[in-house]
Tab-separated table of C-alpha atoms in Angstrom:
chain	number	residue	atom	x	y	z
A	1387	UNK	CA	-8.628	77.662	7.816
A	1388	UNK	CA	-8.171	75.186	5.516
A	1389	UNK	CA	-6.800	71.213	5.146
A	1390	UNK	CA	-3.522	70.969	2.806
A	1391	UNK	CA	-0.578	69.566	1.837
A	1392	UNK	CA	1.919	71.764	1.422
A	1393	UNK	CA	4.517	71.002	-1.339
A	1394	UNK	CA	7.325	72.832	-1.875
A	1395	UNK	CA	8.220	74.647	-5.185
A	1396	UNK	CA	10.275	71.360	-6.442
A	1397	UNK	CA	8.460	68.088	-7.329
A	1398	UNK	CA	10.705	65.879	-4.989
A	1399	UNK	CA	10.236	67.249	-1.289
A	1400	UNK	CA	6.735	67.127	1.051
A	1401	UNK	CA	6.321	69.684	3.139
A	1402	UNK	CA	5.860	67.626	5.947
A	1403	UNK	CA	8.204	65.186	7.391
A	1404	UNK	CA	5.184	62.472	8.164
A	1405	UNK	CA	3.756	63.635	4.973
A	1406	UNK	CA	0.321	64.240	6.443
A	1407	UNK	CA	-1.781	66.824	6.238
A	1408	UNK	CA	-1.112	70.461	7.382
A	1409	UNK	CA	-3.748	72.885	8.583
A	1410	UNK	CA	-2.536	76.120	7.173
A	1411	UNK	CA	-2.554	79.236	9.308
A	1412	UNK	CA	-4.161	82.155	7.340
A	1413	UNK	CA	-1.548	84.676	9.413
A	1414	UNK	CA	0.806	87.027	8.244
A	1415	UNK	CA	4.455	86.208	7.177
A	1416	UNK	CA	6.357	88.941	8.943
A	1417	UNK	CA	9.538	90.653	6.337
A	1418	UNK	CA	11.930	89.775	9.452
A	1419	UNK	CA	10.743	86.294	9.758
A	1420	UNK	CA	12.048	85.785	6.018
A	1421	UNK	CA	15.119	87.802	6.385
A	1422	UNK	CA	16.091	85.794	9.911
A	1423	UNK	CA	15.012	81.825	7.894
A	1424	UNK	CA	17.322	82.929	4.971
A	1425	UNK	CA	20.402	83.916	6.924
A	1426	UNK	CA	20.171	80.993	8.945
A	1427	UNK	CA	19.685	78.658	5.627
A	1428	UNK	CA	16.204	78.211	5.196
A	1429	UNK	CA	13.426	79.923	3.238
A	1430	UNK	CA	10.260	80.723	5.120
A	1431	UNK	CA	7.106	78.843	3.581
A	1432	UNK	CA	3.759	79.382	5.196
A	1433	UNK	CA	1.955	79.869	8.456
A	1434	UNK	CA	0.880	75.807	9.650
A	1435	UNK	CA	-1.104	74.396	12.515
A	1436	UNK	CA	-1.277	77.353	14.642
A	1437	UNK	CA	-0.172	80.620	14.693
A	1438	UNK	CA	3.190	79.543	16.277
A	1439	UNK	CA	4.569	77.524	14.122
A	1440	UNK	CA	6.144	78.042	10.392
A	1441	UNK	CA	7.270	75.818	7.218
A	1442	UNK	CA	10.659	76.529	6.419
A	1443	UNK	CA	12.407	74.646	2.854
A	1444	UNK	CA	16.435	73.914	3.691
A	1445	UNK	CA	18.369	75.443	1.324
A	1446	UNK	CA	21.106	72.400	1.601
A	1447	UNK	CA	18.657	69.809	0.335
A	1448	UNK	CA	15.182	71.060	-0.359
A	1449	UNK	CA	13.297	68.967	2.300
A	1450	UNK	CA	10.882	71.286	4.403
A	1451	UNK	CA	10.055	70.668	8.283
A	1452	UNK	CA	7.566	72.491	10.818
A	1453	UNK	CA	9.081	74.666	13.686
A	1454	UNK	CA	7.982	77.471	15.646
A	1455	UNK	CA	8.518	80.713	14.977
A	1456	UNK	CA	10.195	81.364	18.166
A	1457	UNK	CA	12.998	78.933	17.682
A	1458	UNK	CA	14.103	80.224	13.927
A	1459	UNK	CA	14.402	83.576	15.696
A	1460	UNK	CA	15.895	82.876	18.701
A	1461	UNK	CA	18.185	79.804	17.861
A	1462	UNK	CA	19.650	77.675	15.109
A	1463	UNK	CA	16.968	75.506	13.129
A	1464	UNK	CA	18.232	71.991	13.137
A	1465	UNK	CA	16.838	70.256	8.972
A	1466	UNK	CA	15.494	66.570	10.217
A	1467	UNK	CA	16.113	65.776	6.547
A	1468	UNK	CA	19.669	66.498	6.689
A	1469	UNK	CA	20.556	64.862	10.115
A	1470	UNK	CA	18.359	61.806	8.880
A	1471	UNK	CA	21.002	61.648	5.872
A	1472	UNK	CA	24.143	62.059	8.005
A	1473	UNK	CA	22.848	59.203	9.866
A	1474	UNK	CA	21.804	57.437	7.149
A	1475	UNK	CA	25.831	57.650	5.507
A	1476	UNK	CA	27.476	57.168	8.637
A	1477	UNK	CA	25.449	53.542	9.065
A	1478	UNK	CA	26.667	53.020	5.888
A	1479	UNK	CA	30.452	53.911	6.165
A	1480	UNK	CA	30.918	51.694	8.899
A	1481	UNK	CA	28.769	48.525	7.280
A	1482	UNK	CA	25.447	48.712	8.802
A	1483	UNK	CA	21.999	49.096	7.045
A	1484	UNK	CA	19.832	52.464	7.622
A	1485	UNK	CA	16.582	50.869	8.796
A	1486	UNK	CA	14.728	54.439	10.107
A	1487	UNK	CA	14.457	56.338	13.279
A	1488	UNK	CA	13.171	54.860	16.445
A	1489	UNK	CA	9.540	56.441	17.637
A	1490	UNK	CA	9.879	55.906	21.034
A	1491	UNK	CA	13.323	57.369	21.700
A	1492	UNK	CA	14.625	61.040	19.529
A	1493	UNK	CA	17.955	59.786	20.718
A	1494	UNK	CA	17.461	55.936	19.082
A	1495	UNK	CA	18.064	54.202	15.142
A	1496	UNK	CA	17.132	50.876	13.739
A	1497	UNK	CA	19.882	49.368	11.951
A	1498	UNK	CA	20.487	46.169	10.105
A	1499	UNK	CA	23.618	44.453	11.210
A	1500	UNK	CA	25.990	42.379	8.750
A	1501	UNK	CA	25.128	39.419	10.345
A	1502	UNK	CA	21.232	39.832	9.439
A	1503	UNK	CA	20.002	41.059	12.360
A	1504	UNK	CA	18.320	44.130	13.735
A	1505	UNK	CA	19.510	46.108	16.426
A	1506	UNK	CA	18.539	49.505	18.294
A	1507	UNK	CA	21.286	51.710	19.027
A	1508	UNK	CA	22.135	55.363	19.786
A	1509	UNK	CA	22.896	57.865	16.877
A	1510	UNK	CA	26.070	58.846	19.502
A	1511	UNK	CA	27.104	54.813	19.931
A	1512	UNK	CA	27.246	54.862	15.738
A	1513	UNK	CA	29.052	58.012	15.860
A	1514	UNK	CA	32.049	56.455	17.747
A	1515	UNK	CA	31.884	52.977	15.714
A	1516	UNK	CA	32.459	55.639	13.078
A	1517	UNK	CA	35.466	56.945	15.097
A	1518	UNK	CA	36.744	53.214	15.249
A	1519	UNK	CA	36.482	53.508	19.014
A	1520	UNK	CA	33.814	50.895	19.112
A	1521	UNK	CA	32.020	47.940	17.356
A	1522	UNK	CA	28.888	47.193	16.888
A	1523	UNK	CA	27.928	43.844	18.406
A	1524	UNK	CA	24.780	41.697	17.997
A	1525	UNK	CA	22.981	40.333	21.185
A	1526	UNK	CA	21.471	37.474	19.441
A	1527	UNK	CA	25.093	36.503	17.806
A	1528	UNK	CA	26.302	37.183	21.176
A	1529	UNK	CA	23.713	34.593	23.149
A	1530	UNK	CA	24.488	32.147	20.499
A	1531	UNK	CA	28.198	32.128	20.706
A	1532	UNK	CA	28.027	31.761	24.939
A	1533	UNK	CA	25.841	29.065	24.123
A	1534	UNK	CA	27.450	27.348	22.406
A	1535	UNK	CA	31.260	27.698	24.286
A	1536	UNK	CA	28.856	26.510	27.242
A	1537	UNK	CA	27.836	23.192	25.368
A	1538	UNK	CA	30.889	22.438	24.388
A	1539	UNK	CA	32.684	22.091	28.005
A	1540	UNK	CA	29.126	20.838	29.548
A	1541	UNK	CA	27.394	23.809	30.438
A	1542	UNK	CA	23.602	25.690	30.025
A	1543	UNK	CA	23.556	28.994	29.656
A	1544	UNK	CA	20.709	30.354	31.851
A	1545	UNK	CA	20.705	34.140	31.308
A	1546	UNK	CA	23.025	37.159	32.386
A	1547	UNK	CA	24.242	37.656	35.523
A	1548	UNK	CA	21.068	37.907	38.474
A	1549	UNK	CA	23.257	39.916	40.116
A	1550	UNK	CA	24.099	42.366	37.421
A	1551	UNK	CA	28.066	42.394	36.568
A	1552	UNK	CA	27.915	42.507	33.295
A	1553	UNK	CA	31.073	40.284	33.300
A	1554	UNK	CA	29.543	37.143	34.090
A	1555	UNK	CA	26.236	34.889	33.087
A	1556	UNK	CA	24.562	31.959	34.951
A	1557	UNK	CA	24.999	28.899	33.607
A	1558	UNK	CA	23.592	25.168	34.397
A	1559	UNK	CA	25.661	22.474	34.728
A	1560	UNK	CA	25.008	18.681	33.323
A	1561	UNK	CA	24.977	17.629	37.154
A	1562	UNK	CA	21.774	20.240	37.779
A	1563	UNK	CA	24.223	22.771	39.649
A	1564	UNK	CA	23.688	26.456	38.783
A	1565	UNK	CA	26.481	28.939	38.658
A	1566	UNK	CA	27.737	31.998	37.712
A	1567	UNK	CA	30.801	32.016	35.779
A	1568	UNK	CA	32.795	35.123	34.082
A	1569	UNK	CA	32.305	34.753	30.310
A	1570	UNK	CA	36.234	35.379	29.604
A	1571	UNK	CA	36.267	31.180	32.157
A	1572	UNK	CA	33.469	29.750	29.909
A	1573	UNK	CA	35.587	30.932	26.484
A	1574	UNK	CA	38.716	28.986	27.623
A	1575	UNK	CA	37.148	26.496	29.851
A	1576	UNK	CA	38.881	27.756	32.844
A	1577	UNK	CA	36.001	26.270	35.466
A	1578	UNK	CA	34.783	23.735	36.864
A	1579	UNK	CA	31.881	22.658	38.347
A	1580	UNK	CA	30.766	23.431	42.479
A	1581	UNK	CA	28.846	21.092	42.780
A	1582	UNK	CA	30.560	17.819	40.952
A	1583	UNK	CA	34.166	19.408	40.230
A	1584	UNK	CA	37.321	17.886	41.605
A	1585	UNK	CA	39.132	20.966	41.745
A	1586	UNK	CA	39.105	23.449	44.932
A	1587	UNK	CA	35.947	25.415	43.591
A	1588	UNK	CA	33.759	22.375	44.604
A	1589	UNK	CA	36.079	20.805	47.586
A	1590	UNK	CA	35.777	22.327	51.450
A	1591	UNK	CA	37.362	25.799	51.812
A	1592	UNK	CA	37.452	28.534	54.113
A	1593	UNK	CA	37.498	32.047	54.849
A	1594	UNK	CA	40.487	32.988	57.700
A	1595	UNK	CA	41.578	36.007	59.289
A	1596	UNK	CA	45.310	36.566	59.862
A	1597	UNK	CA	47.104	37.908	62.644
A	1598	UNK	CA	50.479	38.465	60.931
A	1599	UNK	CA	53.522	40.619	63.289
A	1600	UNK	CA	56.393	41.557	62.468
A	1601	UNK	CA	59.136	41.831	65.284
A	1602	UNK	CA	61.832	43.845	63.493
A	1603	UNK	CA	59.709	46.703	62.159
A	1604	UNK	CA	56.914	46.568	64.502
A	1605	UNK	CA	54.410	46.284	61.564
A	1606	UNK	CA	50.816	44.291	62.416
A	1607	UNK	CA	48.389	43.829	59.952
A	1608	UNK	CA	45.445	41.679	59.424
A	1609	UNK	CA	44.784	39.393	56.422
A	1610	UNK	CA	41.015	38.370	55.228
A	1611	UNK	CA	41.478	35.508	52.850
A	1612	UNK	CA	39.902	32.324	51.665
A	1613	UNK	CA	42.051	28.996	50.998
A	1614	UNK	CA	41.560	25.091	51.809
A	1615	UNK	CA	44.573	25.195	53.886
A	1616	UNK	CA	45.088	28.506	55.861
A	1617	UNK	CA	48.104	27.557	57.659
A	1618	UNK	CA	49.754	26.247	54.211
A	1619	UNK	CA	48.601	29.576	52.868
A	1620	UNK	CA	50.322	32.173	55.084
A	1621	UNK	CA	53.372	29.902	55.879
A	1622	UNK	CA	54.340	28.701	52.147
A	1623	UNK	CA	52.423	31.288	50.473
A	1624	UNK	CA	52.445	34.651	51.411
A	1625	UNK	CA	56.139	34.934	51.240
A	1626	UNK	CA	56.711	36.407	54.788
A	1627	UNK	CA	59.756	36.445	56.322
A	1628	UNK	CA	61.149	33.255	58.435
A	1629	UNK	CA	60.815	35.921	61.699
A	1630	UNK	CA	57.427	36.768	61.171
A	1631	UNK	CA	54.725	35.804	63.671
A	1632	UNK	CA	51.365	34.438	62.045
A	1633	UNK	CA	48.362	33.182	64.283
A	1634	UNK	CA	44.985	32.073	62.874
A	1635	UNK	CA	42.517	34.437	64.231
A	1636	UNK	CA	39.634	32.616	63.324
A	1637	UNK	CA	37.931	30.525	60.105
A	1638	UNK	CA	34.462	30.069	59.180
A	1639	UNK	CA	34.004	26.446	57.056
A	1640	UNK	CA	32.454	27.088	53.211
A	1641	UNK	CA	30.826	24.337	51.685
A	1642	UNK	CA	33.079	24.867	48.728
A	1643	UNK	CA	35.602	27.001	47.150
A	1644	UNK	CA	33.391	28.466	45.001
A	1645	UNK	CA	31.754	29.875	47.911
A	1646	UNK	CA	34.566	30.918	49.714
A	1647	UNK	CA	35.819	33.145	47.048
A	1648	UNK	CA	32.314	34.630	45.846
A	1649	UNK	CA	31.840	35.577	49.553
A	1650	UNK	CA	34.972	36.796	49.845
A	1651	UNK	CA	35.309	39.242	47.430
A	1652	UNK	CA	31.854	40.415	48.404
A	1653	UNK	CA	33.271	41.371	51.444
A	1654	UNK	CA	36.391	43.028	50.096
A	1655	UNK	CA	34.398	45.079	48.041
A	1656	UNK	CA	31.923	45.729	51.034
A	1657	UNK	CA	34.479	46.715	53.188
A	1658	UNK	CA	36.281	48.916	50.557
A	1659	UNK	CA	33.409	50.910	50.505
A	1660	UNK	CA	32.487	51.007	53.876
A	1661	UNK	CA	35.564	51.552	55.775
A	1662	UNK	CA	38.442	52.551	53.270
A	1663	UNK	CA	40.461	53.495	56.124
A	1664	UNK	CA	40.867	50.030	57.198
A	1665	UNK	CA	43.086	49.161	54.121
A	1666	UNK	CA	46.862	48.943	54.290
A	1667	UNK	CA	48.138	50.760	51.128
A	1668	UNK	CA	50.043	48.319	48.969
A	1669	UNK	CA	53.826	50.212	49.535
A	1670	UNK	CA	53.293	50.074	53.373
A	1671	UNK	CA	53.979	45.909	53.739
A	1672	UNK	CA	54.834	45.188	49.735
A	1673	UNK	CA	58.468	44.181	51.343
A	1674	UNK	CA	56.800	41.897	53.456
A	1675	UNK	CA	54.380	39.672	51.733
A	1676	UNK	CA	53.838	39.037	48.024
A	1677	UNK	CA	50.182	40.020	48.239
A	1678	UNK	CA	48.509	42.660	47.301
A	1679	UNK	CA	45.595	43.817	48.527
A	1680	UNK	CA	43.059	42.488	51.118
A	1681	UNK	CA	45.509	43.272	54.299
A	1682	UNK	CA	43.810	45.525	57.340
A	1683	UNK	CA	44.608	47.560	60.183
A	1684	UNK	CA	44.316	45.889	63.527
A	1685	UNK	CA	41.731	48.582	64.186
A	1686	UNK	CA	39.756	46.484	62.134
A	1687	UNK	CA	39.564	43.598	63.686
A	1688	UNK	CA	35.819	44.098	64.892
A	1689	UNK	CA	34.890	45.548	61.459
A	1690	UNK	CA	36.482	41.836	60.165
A	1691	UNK	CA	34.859	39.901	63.085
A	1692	UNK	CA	31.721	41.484	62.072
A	1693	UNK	CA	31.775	40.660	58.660
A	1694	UNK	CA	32.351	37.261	59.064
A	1695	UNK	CA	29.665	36.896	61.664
A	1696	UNK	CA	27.410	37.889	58.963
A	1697	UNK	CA	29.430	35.011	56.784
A	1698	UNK	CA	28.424	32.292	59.260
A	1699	UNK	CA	24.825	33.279	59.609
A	1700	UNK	CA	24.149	32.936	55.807
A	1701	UNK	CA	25.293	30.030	55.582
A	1702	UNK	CA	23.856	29.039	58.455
A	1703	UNK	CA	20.756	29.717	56.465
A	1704	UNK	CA	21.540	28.247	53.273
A	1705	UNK	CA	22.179	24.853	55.099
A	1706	UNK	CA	19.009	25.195	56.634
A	1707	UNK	CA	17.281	25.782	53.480
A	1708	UNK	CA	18.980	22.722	51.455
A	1709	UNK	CA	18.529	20.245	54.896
A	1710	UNK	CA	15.244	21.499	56.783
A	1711	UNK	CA	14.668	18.468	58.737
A	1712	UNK	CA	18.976	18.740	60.182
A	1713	UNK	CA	18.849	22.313	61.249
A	1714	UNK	CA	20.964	22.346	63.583
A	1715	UNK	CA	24.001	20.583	61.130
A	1716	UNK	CA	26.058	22.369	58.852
A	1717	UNK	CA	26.753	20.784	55.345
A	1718	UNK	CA	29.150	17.374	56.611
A	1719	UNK	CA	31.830	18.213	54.101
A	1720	UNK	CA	32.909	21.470	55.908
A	1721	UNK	CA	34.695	18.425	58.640
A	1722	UNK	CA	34.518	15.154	56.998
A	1723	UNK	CA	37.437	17.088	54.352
A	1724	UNK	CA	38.810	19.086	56.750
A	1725	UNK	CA	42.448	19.609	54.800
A	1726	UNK	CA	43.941	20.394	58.578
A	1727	UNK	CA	42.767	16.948	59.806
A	1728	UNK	CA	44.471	14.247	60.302
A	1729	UNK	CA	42.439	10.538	59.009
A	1730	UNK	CA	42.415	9.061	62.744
A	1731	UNK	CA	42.275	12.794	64.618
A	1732	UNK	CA	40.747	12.219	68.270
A	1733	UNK	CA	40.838	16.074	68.618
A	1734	UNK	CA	38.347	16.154	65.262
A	1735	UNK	CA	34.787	16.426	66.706
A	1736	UNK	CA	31.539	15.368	65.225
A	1737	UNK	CA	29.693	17.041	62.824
A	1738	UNK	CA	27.839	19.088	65.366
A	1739	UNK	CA	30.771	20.508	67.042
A	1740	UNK	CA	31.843	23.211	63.934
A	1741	UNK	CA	27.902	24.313	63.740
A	1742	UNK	CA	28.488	28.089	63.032
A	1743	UNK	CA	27.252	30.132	66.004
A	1744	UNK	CA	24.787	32.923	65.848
A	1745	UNK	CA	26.416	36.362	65.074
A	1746	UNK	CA	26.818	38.392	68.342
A	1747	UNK	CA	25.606	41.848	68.101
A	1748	UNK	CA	28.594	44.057	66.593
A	1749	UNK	CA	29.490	46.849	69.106
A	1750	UNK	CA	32.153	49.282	68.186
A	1751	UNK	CA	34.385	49.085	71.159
A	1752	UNK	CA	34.564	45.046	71.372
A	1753	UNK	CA	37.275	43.367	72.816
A	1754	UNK	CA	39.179	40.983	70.719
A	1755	UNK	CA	37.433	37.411	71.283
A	1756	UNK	CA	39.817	35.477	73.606
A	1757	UNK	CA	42.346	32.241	72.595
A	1758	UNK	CA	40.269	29.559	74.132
A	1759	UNK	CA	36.697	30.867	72.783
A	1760	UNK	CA	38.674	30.964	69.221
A	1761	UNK	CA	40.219	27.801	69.674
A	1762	UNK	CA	37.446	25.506	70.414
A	1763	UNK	CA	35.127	26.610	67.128
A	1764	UNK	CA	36.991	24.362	64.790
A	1765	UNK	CA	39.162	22.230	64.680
A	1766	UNK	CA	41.368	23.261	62.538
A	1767	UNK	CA	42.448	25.906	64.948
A	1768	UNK	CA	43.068	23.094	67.790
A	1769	UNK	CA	45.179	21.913	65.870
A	1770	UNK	CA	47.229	25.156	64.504
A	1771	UNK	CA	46.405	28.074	67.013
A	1772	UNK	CA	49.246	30.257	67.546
A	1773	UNK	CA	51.799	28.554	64.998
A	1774	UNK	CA	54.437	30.828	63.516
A	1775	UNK	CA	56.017	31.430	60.219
């Protein structure tokens, strides 16, 4: 054996696609080999590296490329050269700069964007800009632009999402509060702040369950919401009619709107996938409330009960973690802003009075908790149990 470089019979094309060295097999060049590369567009060169693999010379462009023997007779040889040059015009066509194939990934291009940068993406993913069914997009643009709709209503941005939805980043307010925030509400300025805000994201809130009958149809359902005022909510809100009978099952105090609704729609989406057959399809009670989604079965009341058992405990924990040496004392603005409360309430308790309980240990078959036990966890259900529509 012997150490060349194969050229090919013009003065333009390297045999080999690195254009390094080939070891050139000193084996025969079978008649059928020849006759199979030319009706399949190639012309067979030489014997290289081993005796498995041949050169073969496209006949579209000239450029030649290793490949084994077994593949030119049993399948379709693919010219690099050629696919390198479709990609090459397509990066072009749509206004991007050919910058070379990726050497980690077979499926992966460099290309230079418009805007000066470089980005890696998928021969496919510039197939389909092609098509017009996408655009490219630069990262770094991307970053900038977020940070700078961030600065300009007060805002840090921190990073994407730490919990992954690719919908939202986390962002740092002037105050020191962190918070995630969908990108489309940083754009417009449609947020505010959970920690300093005046609106309901940073004010007292809190997640409710619904008991909500209807007399004339015999319908029940039960309602998981969130809202500062739950008795406001289902009697000026949900549109039900005047006949309808609407109890407060039970609330659990969040330290802020924000909270309410993050934990909320956790739970939705928990219980979606969990226990689908919980959920009232929309056409069963759309001509009774103006909601919807998020209404139950009353089979589901120890599913709900459960769920926000695990509610109270976190933030049971989250208080302890922000106030180690009060353990025992929820954040004071769950009660001191209690929106049910009257200013000069003797039935509003201290502080200690609305700590959340430990969750009890979900069972299947429980019994629905009684009136009183319900009654006495906060005061806003003292002061509203059992009112109707």
């Amino acid at each position: 054996m012997s150490t060349t470089i194969l050229s090919s019979h013009t003065t333009h094309t390297p045999l080999s696609v690195s254009n390094l060295p080939l070891v050139i097999h000193h084996g025969e060049l079978h008649v059928h080999w020849a006759d199979v590369a030319r009706s399949k567009g190639f012309t067979l060169i030489a014997r290289v590296l081993d005796r498995f693999r041949i050169a073969l010379r496209c006949q579209t462009c000239g450029g030649i490329h290793v490949a084994r023997h077994s593949v030119l007779m049993s399948a379709q040889p693919l010219c690099p050269h050629c696919i390198e040059t479709r990609w090459r015009t397509t990066a072009i066509a749509v206004g991007l700069r050919w910058l070379g194939r990726d050497t980690a990934h077979r499926h992966y291009g460099h290309y230079g964007l418009p805007c000066g940068h470089e980005v890696r993406r998928q021969f496919s993913f510039v197939d389909r800009v092609a098509k017009g069914e996408v655009a490219p997009r630069c990262e770094t643009c991307l970053v900038h632009r977020e940070e700078a709709e961030g600065t300009r209503f007060g805002w840090e941005r921190l990073g994407r999402d730490p919990k992954g939805n690719a919908s939202y980043r986390l962002y740092r307010h002037h105050c020191g509060h962190e918070q995630r925030i969908a990108v489309a509400n940083m754009k417009w300025g449609q947020c505010d702040c959970a920690g300093c805000g005046q609106s309901w994201t940073a004010k007292p809130s809190y997640i409710y369950l619904l008991d909500i009958r209807h007399q004339g149809t015999k319908r029940h359902y039960i309602k998981l919401g969130y809202s500062s005022h739950p008795v406001k909510r289902h009697r000026h809100q949900l549109g039900l009619p005047k006949d309808a009978l609407v109890e407060v099952l039970r609330v659990v105090a969040m330290p802020t709107g924000h909270d309410a609704c993050a934990r909320e729609k956790a739970a939705h989406a928990r219980l979606k996938r969990a226990h689908p057959e919980t959920l009232v399809p929309h056409p069963e009670y759309a001509d009774l409330m103006n909601v919807v989604s998020e209404i139950y079965r009353p089979e589901s009341l120890p599913i709900l009960h459960d769920t926000l058992d695990r509610i109270e405990a976190e933030i049971t924990d989250a208080a302890r973690n922000r106030t180690p040496d009060h353990l025992s004392t929820p954040p004071r603005i769950a009660v001191v802003n209690d929106p049910e409360a009257a200013p000069d309430d003797p039935e509003t308790p201290l502080p200690a009075a609305s700590v959340p309980r430990a969750p009890a240990p979900s069972h299947p078959h429980r019994k629905p908790r009684p009136v009183a036990a319900a009654r006495d966890r906060h005061p806003i259900l003292r002061r509203h149990w059992g009112l109707t529509g």
